[in-house]
Amino acid sequence: MQRDIHNLIEGRVSTGVIRQTNSSAAVVGSIIDLQGYSSLEFLILTGALTDVNATFAVTMDEGNVSNLSDASAVAAGDLLGSYASASFTFADDNAVKKIGYKGAKRYVRLTITPTGNDAGNLDLGVIALLGAPGKMPTP
């Protein structure tokens, strides 16, 4: 059996590694272009979440225009997993959450919206993992 995922995926930065301090402002990821790929999974990596009452809701937008001027919320039927399972709280330090997209639009963007993060830090990074490439190996 050959174990090769290396040539079947491509990673792209959605948010980079960030620290948001004392803020409930939304963390909006980069727009991910799915051209040439048939699958997308967002991996959300949390670090220290220091506000003891903070929650973090995950949402996703989709569209066919490169700047997402036609953005609409991704319906539950076009998700792999759910918004609830990808969302997290202050208790989820050093965790990995995931949510996938199986819709038909070309562009997708992930957003994380904190609530109650007014006295602490949000450390996180988001990777967009593209798979099922039209051409292999991936770059």
PDB file of C-alpha atoms in Angstrom:
ATOM      1  CA  MET A   1       0.000   0.000   0.000  1.00  0.00           C
ATOM      2  CA  GLN A   2       1.343   3.396  -0.943  1.00  0.00           C
ATOM      3  CA  ARG A   3       0.606   6.168   1.521  1.00  0.00           C
ATOM      4  CA  ASP A   4       0.619   9.378  -0.477  1.00  0.00           C
ATOM      5  CA  ILE A   5      -1.390  12.401   0.491  1.00  0.00           C
ATOM      6  CA  HIS A   6       1.474  14.767  -0.341  1.00  0.00           C
ATOM      7  CA  ASN A   7       0.742  14.819  -4.083  1.00  0.00           C
ATOM      8  CA  LEU A   8      -3.022  15.051  -3.593  1.00  0.00           C
ATOM      9  CA  ILE A   9      -3.299  18.229  -1.495  1.00  0.00           C
ATOM     10  CA  GLU A  10      -2.303  21.874  -1.474  1.00  0.00           C
ATOM     11  CA  GLY A  11      -2.331  24.098   1.579  1.00  0.00           C
ATOM     12  CA  ARG A  12      -3.158  27.789   1.479  1.00  0.00           C
ATOM     13  CA  VAL A  13      -3.112  30.333   4.273  1.00  0.00           C
ATOM     14  CA  SER A  14      -6.564  31.527   5.240  1.00  0.00           C
ATOM     15  CA  THR A  15      -5.786  33.743   8.249  1.00  0.00           C
ATOM     16  CA  GLY A  16      -2.126  33.206   9.019  1.00  0.00           C
ATOM     17  CA  VAL A  17      -1.159  32.920  12.661  1.00  0.00           C
ATOM     18  CA  ILE A  18      -2.742  35.775  14.606  1.00  0.00           C
ATOM     19  CA  ARG A  19      -3.187  37.074  18.132  1.00  0.00           C
ATOM     20  CA  GLN A  20      -6.275  39.168  18.680  1.00  0.00           C
ATOM     21  CA  THR A  21      -6.282  40.913  22.058  1.00  0.00           C
ATOM     22  CA  ASN A  22      -9.350  42.196  23.920  1.00  0.00           C
ATOM     23  CA  SER A  23     -11.539  42.232  20.836  1.00  0.00           C
ATOM     24  CA  SER A  24     -14.694  40.626  19.552  1.00  0.00           C
ATOM     25  CA  ALA A  25     -14.015  41.773  15.972  1.00  0.00           C
ATOM     26  CA  ALA A  26     -14.540  39.110  13.308  1.00  0.00           C
ATOM     27  CA  VAL A  27     -11.464  37.351  11.933  1.00  0.00           C
ATOM     28  CA  VAL A  28     -12.063  37.185   8.175  1.00  0.00           C
ATOM     29  CA  GLY A  29      -9.960  34.724   6.196  1.00  0.00           C
ATOM     30  CA  SER A  30      -8.597  35.079   2.703  1.00  0.00           C
ATOM     31  CA  ILE A  31     -10.762  34.203  -0.267  1.00  0.00           C
ATOM     32  CA  ILE A  32      -9.849  30.701  -1.425  1.00  0.00           C
ATOM     33  CA  ASP A  33     -10.030  29.912  -5.152  1.00  0.00           C
ATOM     34  CA  LEU A  34     -11.083  26.299  -5.780  1.00  0.00           C
ATOM     35  CA  GLN A  35     -10.210  26.263  -9.475  1.00  0.00           C
ATOM     36  CA  GLY A  36      -8.438  22.995 -10.264  1.00  0.00           C
ATOM     37  CA  TYR A  37      -9.582  21.285  -7.042  1.00  0.00           C
ATOM     38  CA  SER A  38     -12.723  19.387  -6.087  1.00  0.00           C
ATOM     39  CA  SER A  39     -12.486  19.501  -2.301  1.00  0.00           C
ATOM     40  CA  LEU A  40     -11.754  21.987   0.468  1.00  0.00           C
ATOM     41  CA  GLU A  41     -11.239  21.533   4.190  1.00  0.00           C
ATOM     42  CA  PHE A  42     -10.476  24.370   6.600  1.00  0.00           C
ATOM     43  CA  LEU A  43      -8.251  23.434   9.553  1.00  0.00           C
ATOM     44  CA  ILE A  44      -8.596  25.839  12.489  1.00  0.00           C
ATOM     45  CA  LEU A  45      -5.713  25.673  14.961  1.00  0.00           C
ATOM     46  CA  THR A  46      -6.264  27.353  18.318  1.00  0.00           C
ATOM     47  CA  GLY A  47      -3.601  28.441  20.746  1.00  0.00           C
ATOM     48  CA  ALA A  48      -4.221  30.234  24.037  1.00  0.00           C
ATOM     49  CA  LEU A  49      -7.817  31.384  24.483  1.00  0.00           C
ATOM     50  CA  THR A  50      -7.585  33.405  27.661  1.00  0.00           C
ATOM     51  CA  ASP A  51     -10.974  35.096  28.086  1.00  0.00           C
ATOM     52  CA  VAL A  52     -12.990  32.764  30.334  1.00  0.00           C
ATOM     53  CA  ASN A  53     -16.382  33.485  28.776  1.00  0.00           C
ATOM     54  CA  ALA A  54     -15.489  33.843  25.091  1.00  0.00           C
ATOM     55  CA  THR A  55     -17.130  31.868  22.297  1.00  0.00           C
ATOM     56  CA  PHE A  56     -16.038  31.732  18.665  1.00  0.00           C
ATOM     57  CA  ALA A  57     -18.593  31.128  15.882  1.00  0.00           C
ATOM     58  CA  VAL A  58     -17.447  29.837  12.493  1.00  0.00           C
ATOM     59  CA  THR A  59     -19.242  30.769   9.272  1.00  0.00           C
ATOM     60  CA  MET A  60     -18.421  30.441   5.580  1.00  0.00           C
ATOM     61  CA  ASP A  61     -19.308  32.456   2.466  1.00  0.00           C
ATOM     62  CA  GLU A  62     -19.286  31.296  -1.157  1.00  0.00           C
ATOM     63  CA  GLY A  63     -19.573  32.913  -4.569  1.00  0.00           C
ATOM     64  CA  ASN A  64     -18.420  32.906  -8.186  1.00  0.00           C
ATOM     65  CA  VAL A  65     -16.865  36.400  -8.274  1.00  0.00           C
ATOM     66  CA  SER A  66     -13.202  36.597  -7.252  1.00  0.00           C
ATOM     67  CA  ASN A  67     -13.745  39.378  -4.679  1.00  0.00           C
ATOM     68  CA  LEU A  68     -16.870  37.630  -3.314  1.00  0.00           C
ATOM     69  CA  SER A  69     -19.046  40.653  -4.126  1.00  0.00           C
ATOM     70  CA  ASP A  70     -21.726  37.994  -4.762  1.00  0.00           C
ATOM     71  CA  ALA A  71     -21.098  36.276  -1.406  1.00  0.00           C
ATOM     72  CA  SER A  72     -23.795  34.273   0.286  1.00  0.00           C
ATOM     73  CA  ALA A  73     -23.663  32.101   3.380  1.00  0.00           C
ATOM     74  CA  VAL A  74     -22.829  28.463   2.697  1.00  0.00           C
ATOM     75  CA  ALA A  75     -25.911  26.350   3.378  1.00  0.00           C
ATOM     76  CA  ALA A  76     -25.665  23.459   5.840  1.00  0.00           C
ATOM     77  CA  GLY A  77     -26.146  20.979   2.957  1.00  0.00           C
ATOM     78  CA  ASP A  78     -22.923  22.197   1.339  1.00  0.00           C
ATOM     79  CA  LEU A  79     -20.823  21.672   4.478  1.00  0.00           C
ATOM     80  CA  LEU A  80     -18.828  18.657   5.589  1.00  0.00           C
ATOM     81  CA  GLY A  81     -19.270  18.809   9.342  1.00  0.00           C
ATOM     82  CA  SER A  82     -21.213  21.737  10.729  1.00  0.00           C
ATOM     83  CA  TYR A  83     -20.754  25.291  11.875  1.00  0.00           C
ATOM     84  CA  ALA A  84     -21.424  24.116  15.430  1.00  0.00           C
ATOM     85  CA  SER A  85     -18.745  21.401  15.335  1.00  0.00           C
ATOM     86  CA  ALA A  86     -16.136  23.832  13.949  1.00  0.00           C
ATOM     87  CA  SER A  87     -16.959  26.597  16.434  1.00  0.00           C
ATOM     88  CA  PHE A  88     -15.200  26.681  19.788  1.00  0.00           C
ATOM     89  CA  THR A  89     -15.042  28.260  23.241  1.00  0.00           C
ATOM     90  CA  PHE A  90     -12.385  29.530  25.648  1.00  0.00           C
ATOM     91  CA  ALA A  91     -11.989  25.913  26.843  1.00  0.00           C
ATOM     92  CA  ASP A  92     -10.629  24.745  23.471  1.00  0.00           C
ATOM     93  CA  ASP A  93      -6.974  25.772  23.954  1.00  0.00           C
ATOM     94  CA  ASN A  94      -4.487  24.096  21.593  1.00  0.00           C
ATOM     95  CA  ALA A  95      -7.172  22.325  19.582  1.00  0.00           C
ATOM     96  CA  VAL A  96      -7.757  21.596  15.917  1.00  0.00           C
ATOM     97  CA  LYS A  97     -11.250  22.079  14.494  1.00  0.00           C
ATOM     98  CA  LYS A  98     -12.256  21.340  10.926  1.00  0.00           C
ATOM     99  CA  ILE A  99     -15.027  22.097   8.488  1.00  0.00           C
ATOM    100  CA  GLY A 100     -15.288  21.139   4.829  1.00  0.00           C
ATOM    101  CA  TYR A 101     -16.994  22.576   1.773  1.00  0.00           C
ATOM    102  CA  LYS A 102     -18.703  20.498  -0.927  1.00  0.00           C
ATOM    103  CA  GLY A 103     -20.662  23.209  -2.719  1.00  0.00           C
ATOM    104  CA  ALA A 104     -20.415  24.202  -6.370  1.00  0.00           C
ATOM    105  CA  LYS A 105     -19.114  27.786  -6.099  1.00  0.00           C
ATOM    106  CA  ARG A 106     -15.567  28.707  -7.095  1.00  0.00           C
ATOM    107  CA  TYR A 107     -14.617  31.013  -4.189  1.00  0.00           C
ATOM    108  CA  VAL A 108     -14.981  30.365  -0.453  1.00  0.00           C
ATOM    109  CA  ARG A 109     -14.056  32.350   2.667  1.00  0.00           C
ATOM    110  CA  LEU A 110     -14.105  31.369   6.355  1.00  0.00           C
ATOM    111  CA  THR A 111     -14.927  33.839   9.143  1.00  0.00           C
ATOM    112  CA  ILE A 112     -14.540  33.396  12.900  1.00  0.00           C
ATOM    113  CA  THR A 113     -16.583  35.759  15.054  1.00  0.00           C
ATOM    114  CA  PRO A 114     -15.698  36.046  18.748  1.00  0.00           C
ATOM    115  CA  THR A 115     -18.247  36.974  21.383  1.00  0.00           C
ATOM    116  CA  GLY A 116     -17.119  38.031  24.838  1.00  0.00           C
ATOM    117  CA  ASN A 117     -13.405  38.163  23.975  1.00  0.00           C
ATOM    118  CA  ASP A 118     -13.097  41.519  25.737  1.00  0.00           C
ATOM    119  CA  ALA A 119     -10.457  40.687  28.332  1.00  0.00           C
ATOM    120  CA  GLY A 120      -8.187  38.112  26.764  1.00  0.00           C
ATOM    121  CA  ASN A 121      -6.335  36.757  23.778  1.00  0.00           C
ATOM    122  CA  LEU A 122      -7.410  34.751  20.764  1.00  0.00           C
ATOM    123  CA  ASP A 123      -4.440  32.912  19.239  1.00  0.00           C
ATOM    124  CA  LEU A 124      -5.243  30.987  16.067  1.00  0.00           C
ATOM    125  CA  GLY A 125      -4.384  30.134  12.510  1.00  0.00           C
ATOM    126  CA  VAL A 126      -6.499  28.757   9.679  1.00  0.00           C
ATOM    127  CA  ILE A 127      -5.229  26.620   6.803  1.00  0.00           C
ATOM    128  CA  ALA A 128      -7.288  25.926   3.700  1.00  0.00           C
ATOM    129  CA  LEU A 129      -6.490  22.405   2.540  1.00  0.00           C
ATOM    130  CA  LEU A 130      -7.405  21.825  -1.115  1.00  0.00           C
ATOM    131  CA  GLY A 131      -7.703  18.286  -2.427  1.00  0.00           C
ATOM    132  CA  ALA A 132      -8.812  16.142  -5.338  1.00  0.00           C
ATOM    133  CA  PRO A 133      -6.702  18.100  -7.837  1.00  0.00           C
ATOM    134  CA  GLY A 134      -7.408  18.092 -11.546  1.00  0.00           C
ATOM    135  CA  LYS A 135      -3.657  17.694 -12.169  1.00  0.00           C
ATOM    136  CA  MET A 136      -1.156  15.772 -10.099  1.00  0.00           C
ATOM    137  CA  PRO A 137       1.215  16.148  -8.459  1.00  0.00           C
ATOM    138  CA  THR A 138       0.162  19.354  -6.764  1.00  0.00           C
ATOM    139  CA  PRO A 139       2.629  22.265  -6.637  1.00  0.00           C
TER     140      PRO A 139
END
